[in-house]
Amino acid sequence: MADSLWLTAMITEFKMPKMGESITEATIINWLKSVGDYVEAEETIVEVATDKVDNDVPSPVSGVITEIRFQKDDVVEVGTVLALIDSEAGSGKLEDVSKKEQTKVEVSSTTQNQQPTTENRKLTTNPNAFISPLIISIAQKENLSIEELQTIPGSGVEGRLQKSDVFNYLKNRKYPIQSKPTTDNRQPATFPKPKINFIEGKDRIVEMDRMRKMIADHMVYSKQTSPHVTSYIEVDVTNLVNWRNANKDKFQEKHNEKLTFTPVFVQAVAKAIVDFPMINVSVDEKNIIVHNDINIGMATALPSGNLIVPVVKNANEKDLVALAKDVNSLAEASRNNQLKPEQIQGSTFTISNVGTFGSLMGTPIINQPEVAILALGIIKKRPEVIETENGDEIAIRSMMYLSLSFDHRVVDGFLGGSFLRKVGDYLEQFDTNTTI
């Protein structure tokens, strides 16, 4: 007998919601309810993850859950039905619901976790398409290189690579990547994985949480994708430091906002990007995508020790007060784990204030798909030789290092160095007459 599904008007489809313009799928972290449980409208049913943000998804109606179609760790496309809810059922178990004559549900186990088949979706191959951290994790476990992974046709929206695509490819894989024929007679180099000494009773094992795994995968992917080059300069920010010290209390009183150095850094970077727009790009195979919007990501440490990058949108269009408000609100939302998906999307350039932790300088890893990232070191007072009307003199100055890591595929030393110097110039030449 063919499997069938009859639904009356009382059954509500609970779908994966849209959580951002560029988000097409999310990973199920945990179901808070089970089949047969009663839920209230707006009560959280499931926790899902998109990139680095976890989201609680509430029920659209009150009723009893009659079916759950996906399980923990499943990657589900936006708009896909996650569960069915009987919105007319009372606060009882599923046995009570089945007694209602209005509802007839007959679902076989073979259809409960059924996902759209690839026959109905266009298969494309895009070597530069976004690869989710989940896919990268699978590739690492199966010993798939990024290059090999990028040859697999994707069946998702706009050719996105799905978990099922990778598993189907592995079933028909001709040879593992290590045994791929070489162009000469040399044997492929092998290096044994170093042994980790674990002392029972002294050492302990801490499993990576989901966010740390995603960060690790993203960092490895970035290093494999972009040939990194890092340039350094030293800047004198004495005038900026003096201005900020003289105005931070007034700023707090007038705008009820803290005046940190970060909005000044964001402003200087945004100005420099206007001067050098080819630093504000992404690479798409053999094409360079030049972004019109200047959206500055701020690498932010979380209380858990993990990292997240909230984004100041259209930074070049905002004055210092507006930037300070954006920076402070994003930092506060990060600390309280209240960032929305759209607040961590769309960055075109990233800064990382390593000086916050006392570091003189850093060699940051590019935040893909961007092509450059700026690290800002600690501001330290020290004696410096300066030129004055009376000649060279030694004075106490506030100095800091800036380091720019850039993608050498599209950013050469001239562009990278010129952009970095321009950022330094804007900081050194900060207008101390700036009003608040």
Tab-separated table of C-alpha atoms in Angstrom:
chain	number	residue	atom	x	y	z
A	1	MET	CA	0.000	0.000	0.000
A	2	ALA	CA	1.458	3.394	-0.932
A	3	ASP	CA	2.472	5.603	1.933
A	4	SER	CA	0.198	8.559	2.372
A	5	LEU	CA	-0.335	11.632	4.524
A	6	TRP	CA	-3.721	13.196	5.259
A	7	LEU	CA	-3.781	16.545	7.042
A	8	THR	CA	-6.802	18.568	8.128
A	9	ALA	CA	-6.799	22.320	8.633
A	10	MET	CA	-5.784	21.865	12.287
A	11	ILE	CA	-2.250	20.701	11.336
A	12	THR	CA	0.343	23.509	11.194
A	13	GLU	CA	3.642	23.094	9.369
A	14	PHE	CA	6.558	24.256	11.521
A	15	LYS	CA	9.239	25.409	9.052
A	16	MET	CA	12.868	26.431	9.284
A	17	PRO	CA	12.562	30.248	9.403
A	18	LYS	CA	14.563	32.721	7.350
A	19	MET	CA	17.208	34.227	9.630
A	20	GLY	CA	19.081	36.555	7.312
A	21	GLU	CA	19.350	37.597	3.697
A	22	SER	CA	22.252	35.303	2.827
A	23	ILE	CA	21.322	32.354	5.072
A	24	THR	CA	19.978	29.377	3.140
A	25	GLU	CA	20.292	26.625	5.735
A	26	ALA	CA	20.815	25.992	9.440
A	27	THR	CA	22.002	23.110	11.620
A	28	ILE	CA	19.714	21.647	14.266
A	29	ILE	CA	21.480	21.809	17.639
A	30	ASN	CA	18.819	20.432	19.952
A	31	TRP	CA	15.108	19.660	20.079
A	32	LEU	CA	13.540	20.951	23.311
A	33	LYS	CA	10.286	19.097	22.673
A	34	SER	CA	9.405	15.594	21.493
A	35	VAL	CA	6.570	14.013	19.506
A	36	GLY	CA	3.472	14.050	21.694
A	37	ASP	CA	4.505	17.097	23.734
A	38	TYR	CA	2.193	20.075	24.064
A	39	VAL	CA	3.689	23.486	23.250
A	40	GLU	CA	2.431	27.013	23.739
A	41	ALA	CA	2.575	29.620	20.979
A	42	GLU	CA	5.948	31.451	21.038
A	43	GLU	CA	7.475	28.680	23.194
A	44	THR	CA	10.909	27.599	21.969
A	45	ILE	CA	10.816	24.195	20.266
A	46	VAL	CA	14.241	23.814	18.709
A	47	GLU	CA	17.688	25.417	18.823
A	48	VAL	CA	19.434	25.920	15.477
A	49	ALA	CA	22.811	27.308	14.425
A	50	THR	CA	23.645	29.573	11.484
A	51	ASP	CA	27.348	30.196	11.036
A	52	LYS	CA	28.381	31.327	14.543
A	53	VAL	CA	25.058	32.358	16.037
A	54	ASP	CA	22.673	30.039	17.866
A	55	ASN	CA	18.973	30.801	17.550
A	56	ASP	CA	15.921	29.700	19.508
A	57	VAL	CA	13.006	28.981	17.173
A	58	PRO	CA	9.547	29.339	18.752
A	59	SER	CA	6.338	27.564	17.878
A	60	PRO	CA	3.936	29.600	15.716
A	61	VAL	CA	0.885	28.071	17.418
A	62	SER	CA	-0.213	26.194	20.514
A	63	GLY	CA	-0.795	22.488	20.117
A	64	VAL	CA	0.684	18.999	20.176
A	65	ILE	CA	3.700	17.974	18.104
A	66	THR	CA	2.616	15.073	15.894
A	67	GLU	CA	5.776	14.616	13.843
A	68	ILE	CA	9.461	15.661	13.862
A	69	ARG	CA	11.180	15.241	10.492
A	70	PHE	CA	14.813	16.107	11.256
A	71	GLN	CA	17.169	15.240	14.064
A	72	LYS	CA	20.110	16.804	15.885
A	73	ASP	CA	23.050	17.806	13.619
A	74	ASP	CA	20.909	17.667	10.456
A	75	VAL	CA	21.498	20.583	8.079
A	76	VAL	CA	18.121	21.881	6.876
A	77	GLU	CA	17.315	24.442	4.195
A	78	VAL	CA	15.286	27.536	5.025
A	79	GLY	CA	11.588	26.967	4.385
A	80	THR	CA	11.746	23.189	4.903
A	81	VAL	CA	9.108	21.694	7.211
A	82	LEU	CA	10.774	20.644	10.471
A	83	ALA	CA	7.716	19.342	12.308
A	84	LEU	CA	3.921	19.165	12.309
A	85	ILE	CA	1.816	20.637	15.117
A	86	ASP	CA	-1.844	19.819	15.802
A	87	SER	CA	-3.029	23.311	16.699
A	88	GLU	CA	-6.451	22.109	17.952
A	89	ALA	CA	-5.161	19.440	20.315
A	90	GLY	CA	-5.259	20.005	24.060
A	91	SER	CA	-2.396	19.695	26.527
A	92	GLY	CA	-2.228	15.927	26.370
A	93	LYS	CA	-0.002	13.256	24.852
A	94	LEU	CA	-0.183	12.050	21.285
A	95	GLU	CA	-2.456	9.181	22.319
A	96	ASP	CA	-5.172	11.731	23.129
A	97	VAL	CA	-4.716	13.433	19.799
A	98	SER	CA	-5.117	10.211	17.833
A	99	LYS	CA	-8.651	9.843	19.190
A	100	LYS	CA	-9.769	12.946	17.320
A	101	GLU	CA	-11.679	12.019	14.175
A	102	GLN	CA	-10.634	15.218	12.396
A	103	THR	CA	-6.975	14.144	12.130
A	104	LYS	CA	-5.722	11.107	10.243
A	105	VAL	CA	-1.991	10.840	10.047
A	106	GLU	CA	-0.344	7.854	8.418
A	107	VAL	CA	3.403	8.303	7.893
A	108	SER	CA	5.928	5.528	7.326
A	109	SER	CA	9.388	5.608	8.884
A	110	THR	CA	10.882	5.907	5.413
A	111	THR	CA	9.319	9.345	4.861
A	112	GLN	CA	9.877	10.959	8.276
A	113	ASN	CA	13.389	12.145	7.484
A	114	GLN	CA	12.933	12.475	3.751
A	115	GLN	CA	14.738	15.435	2.168
A	116	PRO	CA	14.401	16.895	-1.310
A	117	THR	CA	16.014	14.696	-3.935
A	118	THR	CA	18.824	15.977	-6.089
A	119	GLU	CA	16.936	15.073	-9.264
A	120	ASN	CA	14.729	18.130	-8.781
A	121	ARG	CA	17.603	20.541	-8.227
A	122	LYS	CA	20.188	21.948	-10.588
A	123	LEU	CA	23.676	20.527	-10.140
A	124	THR	CA	26.501	23.018	-10.485
A	125	THR	CA	30.178	23.079	-9.679
A	126	ASN	CA	31.663	26.283	-8.309
A	127	PRO	CA	35.294	26.024	-7.150
A	128	ASN	CA	34.897	29.260	-5.209
A	129	ALA	CA	31.453	28.652	-3.712
A	130	PHE	CA	31.022	28.991	0.051
A	131	ILE	CA	31.742	25.747	1.904
A	132	SER	CA	30.105	25.456	5.304
A	133	PRO	CA	32.104	24.482	8.393
A	134	LEU	CA	30.088	21.252	8.567
A	135	ILE	CA	31.192	20.267	5.049
A	136	ILE	CA	34.814	21.142	5.845
A	137	SER	CA	34.607	18.992	8.975
A	138	ILE	CA	33.342	16.029	6.933
A	139	ALA	CA	36.080	16.595	4.361
A	140	GLN	CA	38.777	16.518	7.024
A	141	LYS	CA	37.452	13.262	8.473
A	142	GLU	CA	37.291	11.684	4.999
A	143	ASN	CA	40.682	13.084	3.956
A	144	LEU	CA	39.243	15.237	1.176
A	145	SER	CA	41.346	18.215	0.133
A	146	ILE	CA	39.713	21.618	-0.421
A	147	GLU	CA	40.570	21.347	-4.118
A	148	GLU	CA	38.845	17.964	-4.425
A	149	LEU	CA	35.902	19.193	-2.363
A	150	GLN	CA	35.397	22.111	-4.742
A	151	THR	CA	34.990	19.737	-7.698
A	152	ILE	CA	31.891	18.098	-6.203
A	153	PRO	CA	28.632	19.332	-7.805
A	154	GLY	CA	26.422	21.062	-5.264
A	155	SER	CA	22.701	20.401	-5.193
A	156	GLY	CA	21.713	23.169	-2.795
A	157	VAL	CA	20.473	26.675	-3.468
A	158	GLU	CA	22.734	28.407	-6.005
A	159	GLY	CA	24.920	25.327	-6.158
A	160	ARG	CA	25.625	25.156	-2.406
A	161	LEU	CA	27.374	21.944	-1.404
A	162	GLN	CA	25.229	19.753	0.826
A	163	LYS	CA	26.202	16.953	3.196
A	164	SER	CA	24.442	14.427	0.956
A	165	ASP	CA	26.489	15.619	-2.049
A	166	VAL	CA	29.743	14.812	-0.252
A	167	PHE	CA	28.560	11.379	0.914
A	168	ASN	CA	27.309	10.498	-2.580
A	169	TYR	CA	30.677	11.531	-3.991
A	170	LEU	CA	32.544	9.399	-1.461
A	171	LYS	CA	30.530	6.322	-2.443
A	172	ASN	CA	31.825	6.578	-6.024
A	173	ARG	CA	35.261	8.030	-5.297
A	174	LYS	CA	37.864	6.479	-7.580
A	175	TYR	CA	40.829	6.761	-5.230
A	176	PRO	CA	41.761	8.486	-2.008
A	177	ILE	CA	43.598	11.729	-2.462
A	178	GLN	CA	46.866	10.322	-1.038
A	179	SER	CA	47.131	7.768	-3.856
A	180	LYS	CA	46.319	10.186	-6.663
A	181	PRO	CA	48.807	9.517	-9.484
A	182	THR	CA	51.760	11.909	-9.569
A	183	THR	CA	53.481	13.290	-12.641
A	184	ASP	CA	56.816	11.656	-11.752
A	185	ASN	CA	58.072	8.438	-10.214
A	186	ARG	CA	58.601	9.833	-6.746
A	187	GLN	CA	56.641	8.304	-3.908
A	188	PRO	CA	54.227	10.671	-2.165
A	189	ALA	CA	55.760	12.116	0.973
A	190	THR	CA	54.392	10.776	4.236
A	191	PHE	CA	54.777	12.155	7.722
A	192	PRO	CA	53.486	10.312	10.749
A	193	LYS	CA	51.171	12.235	12.993
A	194	PRO	CA	53.116	13.208	16.133
A	195	LYS	CA	52.108	11.227	19.159
A	196	ILE	CA	50.400	13.156	21.941
A	197	ASN	CA	51.563	12.106	25.375
A	198	PHE	CA	48.579	11.832	27.692
A	199	ILE	CA	49.244	11.212	31.372
A	200	GLU	CA	46.293	9.590	33.064
A	201	GLY	CA	45.359	11.383	36.264
A	202	LYS	CA	47.302	14.538	35.380
A	203	ASP	CA	46.195	15.587	31.937
A	204	ARG	CA	42.577	16.115	30.993
A	205	ILE	CA	40.603	16.123	27.755
A	206	VAL	CA	38.351	19.065	26.880
A	207	GLU	CA	36.126	18.505	23.863
A	208	MET	CA	35.834	21.457	21.491
A	209	ASP	CA	32.419	23.091	21.577
A	210	ARG	CA	30.538	23.684	18.344
A	211	MET	CA	31.748	27.261	17.920
A	212	ARG	CA	35.402	26.347	18.485
A	213	LYS	CA	35.143	23.594	15.867
A	214	MET	CA	33.698	26.057	13.360
A	215	ILE	CA	36.423	28.614	14.095
A	216	ALA	CA	39.085	25.946	13.644
A	217	ASP	CA	37.619	24.815	10.326
A	218	HIS	CA	37.277	28.401	9.081
A	219	MET	CA	40.885	29.243	9.979
A	220	VAL	CA	42.263	26.124	8.261
A	221	TYR	CA	40.143	26.861	5.196
A	222	SER	CA	41.405	30.437	5.039
A	223	LYS	CA	45.063	29.406	5.221
A	224	GLN	CA	44.506	26.801	2.506
A	225	THR	CA	42.673	29.285	0.284
A	226	SER	CA	44.686	32.502	0.528
A	227	PRO	CA	48.480	32.914	0.347
A	228	HIS	CA	48.959	35.154	3.389
A	229	VAL	CA	51.428	38.031	3.484
A	230	THR	CA	51.743	40.360	6.497
A	231	SER	CA	53.097	43.932	6.519
A	232	TYR	CA	53.810	46.092	9.577
A	233	ILE	CA	54.067	49.787	10.385
A	234	GLU	CA	54.467	51.810	13.577
A	235	VAL	CA	52.296	54.846	14.216
A	236	ASP	CA	52.398	57.731	16.679
A	237	VAL	CA	48.902	58.129	18.158
A	238	THR	CA	49.820	60.634	20.881
A	239	ASN	CA	47.403	63.311	19.642
A	240	LEU	CA	44.589	60.756	19.366
A	241	VAL	CA	45.233	59.432	22.886
A	242	ASN	CA	45.295	62.937	24.352
A	243	TRP	CA	42.046	63.876	22.570
A	244	ARG	CA	40.297	60.750	23.743
A	245	ASN	CA	41.444	61.229	27.365
A	246	ALA	CA	40.208	64.838	27.306
A	247	ASN	CA	36.798	63.973	25.830
A	248	LYS	CA	35.774	60.521	27.084
A	249	ASP	CA	33.912	61.846	30.158
A	250	LYS	CA	32.113	64.532	28.122
A	251	PHE	CA	31.214	61.932	25.522
A	252	GLN	CA	29.744	59.649	28.192
A	253	GLU	CA	27.669	62.464	29.684
A	254	LYS	CA	26.384	63.755	26.335
A	255	HIS	CA	25.691	60.507	24.489
A	256	ASN	CA	25.525	57.948	27.322
A	257	GLU	CA	28.143	55.928	25.450
A	258	LYS	CA	31.718	54.955	26.247
A	259	LEU	CA	34.337	56.485	23.982
A	260	THR	CA	36.857	53.747	23.168
A	261	PHE	CA	39.537	53.732	20.502
A	262	THR	CA	37.663	51.173	18.383
A	263	PRO	CA	35.278	53.590	16.591
A	264	VAL	CA	38.275	55.767	15.708
A	265	PHE	CA	40.043	52.713	14.284
A	266	VAL	CA	36.921	51.767	12.294
A	267	GLN	CA	36.650	55.305	10.949
A	268	ALA	CA	40.308	55.371	9.851
A	269	VAL	CA	39.989	52.002	8.101
A	270	ALA	CA	36.780	53.052	6.326
A	271	LYS	CA	38.449	56.243	5.059
A	272	ALA	CA	41.465	54.280	3.814
A	273	ILE	CA	39.191	51.812	1.987
A	274	VAL	CA	37.573	54.741	0.161
A	275	ASP	CA	41.088	55.714	-0.957
A	276	PHE	CA	42.018	52.130	-1.904
A	277	PRO	CA	38.787	50.317	-2.915
A	278	MET	CA	40.623	47.258	-4.272
A	279	ILE	CA	41.308	46.184	-0.688
A	280	ASN	CA	37.518	45.874	-0.211
A	281	VAL	CA	37.046	42.893	-2.524
A	282	SER	CA	36.406	39.152	-2.692
A	283	VAL	CA	37.738	36.545	-5.122
A	284	ASP	CA	35.332	34.502	-7.251
A	285	GLU	CA	37.398	32.058	-9.307
A	286	LYS	CA	39.135	34.328	-11.850
A	287	ASN	CA	36.980	37.347	-11.047
A	288	ILE	CA	37.419	40.050	-8.422
A	289	ILE	CA	34.206	41.255	-6.773
A	290	VAL	CA	34.622	44.886	-5.703
A	291	HIS	CA	32.189	45.671	-2.896
A	292	ASN	CA	30.474	49.047	-2.877
A	293	ASP	CA	29.468	48.841	0.788
A	294	ILE	CA	32.187	49.220	3.394
A	295	ASN	CA	31.233	46.900	6.249
A	296	ILE	CA	33.862	46.556	8.958
A	297	GLY	CA	33.935	43.357	11.005
A	298	MET	CA	35.284	43.556	14.575
A	299	ALA	CA	36.900	40.378	15.879
A	300	THR	CA	35.455	40.133	19.391
A	301	ALA	CA	36.411	37.749	22.191
A	302	LEU	CA	33.540	36.062	24.008
A	303	PRO	CA	33.485	35.175	27.722
A	304	SER	CA	33.780	31.514	26.687
A	305	GLY	CA	37.121	32.249	25.023
A	306	ASN	CA	35.694	31.833	21.535
A	307	LEU	CA	35.710	34.501	18.840
A	308	ILE	CA	32.935	36.179	16.878
A	309	VAL	CA	32.934	38.974	14.288
A	310	PRO	CA	30.010	41.433	14.509
A	311	VAL	CA	29.824	43.916	11.641
A	312	VAL	CA	29.579	47.714	11.512
A	313	LYS	CA	27.566	48.282	8.337
A	314	ASN	CA	28.317	51.188	5.963
A	315	ALA	CA	31.043	52.490	8.259
A	316	ASN	CA	32.150	55.155	5.771
A	317	GLU	CA	28.746	56.854	5.965
A	318	LYS	CA	28.736	57.337	9.751
A	319	ASP	CA	30.287	59.945	12.015
A	320	LEU	CA	32.248	59.142	15.162
A	321	VAL	CA	29.199	59.265	17.432
A	322	ALA	CA	27.235	56.821	15.275
A	323	LEU	CA	30.244	54.513	15.023
A	324	ALA	CA	30.699	54.565	18.802
A	325	LYS	CA	27.057	53.603	19.313
A	326	ASP	CA	27.328	50.756	16.784
A	327	VAL	CA	30.583	49.462	18.258
A	328	ASN	CA	29.293	49.534	21.829
A	329	SER	CA	25.954	47.885	21.030
A	330	LEU	CA	27.615	45.123	19.002
A	331	ALA	CA	30.186	44.479	21.729
A	332	GLU	CA	27.451	44.317	24.377
A	333	ALA	CA	25.354	41.937	22.264
A	334	SER	CA	28.426	39.746	21.725
A	335	ARG	CA	29.178	39.486	25.443
A	336	ASN	CA	25.560	38.557	26.208
A	337	ASN	CA	25.217	36.130	23.280
A	338	GLN	CA	22.417	38.252	21.830
A	339	LEU	CA	23.777	38.934	18.342
A	340	LYS	CA	21.279	38.529	15.528
A	341	PRO	CA	22.300	36.608	12.368
A	342	GLU	CA	22.321	39.763	10.239
A	343	GLN	CA	24.762	41.407	12.684
A	344	ILE	CA	27.563	38.978	11.814
A	345	GLN	CA	26.989	38.888	8.066
A	346	GLY	CA	28.235	40.950	5.165
A	347	SER	CA	31.622	42.137	6.400
A	348	THR	CA	34.004	43.249	3.652
A	349	PHE	CA	37.040	43.971	5.838
A	350	THR	CA	37.932	42.916	9.399
A	351	ILE	CA	39.945	44.459	12.221
A	352	SER	CA	41.338	42.633	15.247
A	353	ASN	CA	42.419	44.639	18.301
A	354	VAL	CA	45.121	42.330	19.650
A	355	GLY	CA	46.351	45.168	21.851
A	356	THR	CA	43.355	44.541	24.107
A	357	PHE	CA	45.237	41.521	25.450
A	358	GLY	CA	48.598	43.276	25.680
A	359	SER	CA	50.041	42.088	22.369
A	360	LEU	CA	52.459	44.406	20.575
A	361	MET	CA	51.346	43.144	17.169
A	362	GLY	CA	49.735	40.158	15.460
A	363	THR	CA	49.676	38.146	12.251
A	364	PRO	CA	45.918	37.681	11.836
A	365	ILE	CA	44.296	35.114	9.543
A	366	ILE	CA	42.053	36.551	6.833
A	367	ASN	CA	38.315	36.301	7.456
A	368	GLN	CA	37.120	34.632	4.238
A	369	PRO	CA	35.837	35.641	1.741
A	370	GLU	CA	37.614	38.946	2.446
A	371	VAL	CA	41.156	39.596	1.211
A	372	ALA	CA	42.690	41.509	4.130
A	373	ILE	CA	42.549	41.888	7.904
A	374	LEU	CA	44.151	44.522	10.133
A	375	ALA	CA	45.569	43.824	13.601
A	376	LEU	CA	45.963	46.734	16.030
A	377	GLY	CA	48.608	46.358	18.737
A	378	ILE	CA	48.743	47.781	22.240
A	379	ILE	CA	49.312	51.516	22.665
A	380	LYS	CA	52.486	52.031	24.722
A	381	LYS	CA	54.320	55.139	25.890
A	382	ARG	CA	58.019	55.233	25.155
A	383	PRO	CA	60.771	57.723	24.310
A	384	GLU	CA	60.931	58.620	20.627
A	385	VAL	CA	63.051	60.968	18.531
A	386	ILE	CA	60.815	63.651	17.010
A	387	GLU	CA	61.522	66.618	14.773
A	388	THR	CA	60.771	70.053	16.250
A	389	GLU	CA	61.546	73.663	15.417
A	390	ASN	CA	64.663	73.298	17.551
A	391	GLY	CA	65.782	70.138	15.767
A	392	ASP	CA	65.579	66.520	16.869
A	393	GLU	CA	64.375	65.964	20.420
A	394	ILE	CA	63.484	62.984	22.569
A	395	ALA	CA	59.900	62.971	23.803
A	396	ILE	CA	57.463	60.560	25.450
A	397	ARG	CA	55.021	59.436	22.752
A	398	SER	CA	52.107	56.964	22.553
A	399	MET	CA	53.087	54.416	19.916
A	400	MET	CA	51.398	51.364	18.413
A	401	TYR	CA	52.006	48.760	15.705
A	402	LEU	CA	49.597	47.985	12.875
A	403	SER	CA	49.877	44.732	10.928
A	404	LEU	CA	47.961	43.912	7.755
A	405	SER	CA	47.568	40.337	6.508
A	406	PHE	CA	46.447	40.246	2.878
A	407	ASP	CA	45.630	37.729	0.158
A	408	HIS	CA	48.575	37.787	-2.255
A	409	ARG	CA	46.399	36.396	-5.059
A	410	VAL	CA	44.866	39.830	-5.585
A	411	VAL	CA	46.674	42.200	-3.204
A	412	ASP	CA	50.299	42.957	-3.989
A	413	GLY	CA	52.833	44.650	-1.737
A	414	PHE	CA	52.204	48.088	-3.228
A	415	LEU	CA	48.458	48.017	-2.566
A	416	GLY	CA	48.790	46.351	0.838
A	417	GLY	CA	51.578	48.666	1.972
A	418	SER	CA	49.895	51.816	0.636
A	419	PHE	CA	46.598	50.972	2.310
A	420	LEU	CA	48.303	50.188	5.624
A	421	ARG	CA	50.275	53.437	5.518
A	422	LYS	CA	47.086	55.379	4.783
A	423	VAL	CA	45.368	53.900	7.854
A	424	GLY	CA	48.399	54.932	9.900
A	425	ASP	CA	48.283	58.452	8.448
A	426	TYR	CA	44.629	58.889	9.395
A	427	LEU	CA	45.416	57.836	12.983
A	428	GLU	CA	48.504	60.013	13.275
A	429	GLN	CA	46.766	63.009	11.718
A	430	PHE	CA	43.599	62.674	13.793
A	431	ASP	CA	41.865	66.038	14.028
A	432	THR	CA	42.046	67.052	17.683
A	433	ASN	CA	39.368	69.665	16.996
A	434	THR	CA	36.830	66.930	16.365
A	435	THR	CA	33.645	67.808	18.243
A	436	ILE	CA	31.496	65.323	20.086
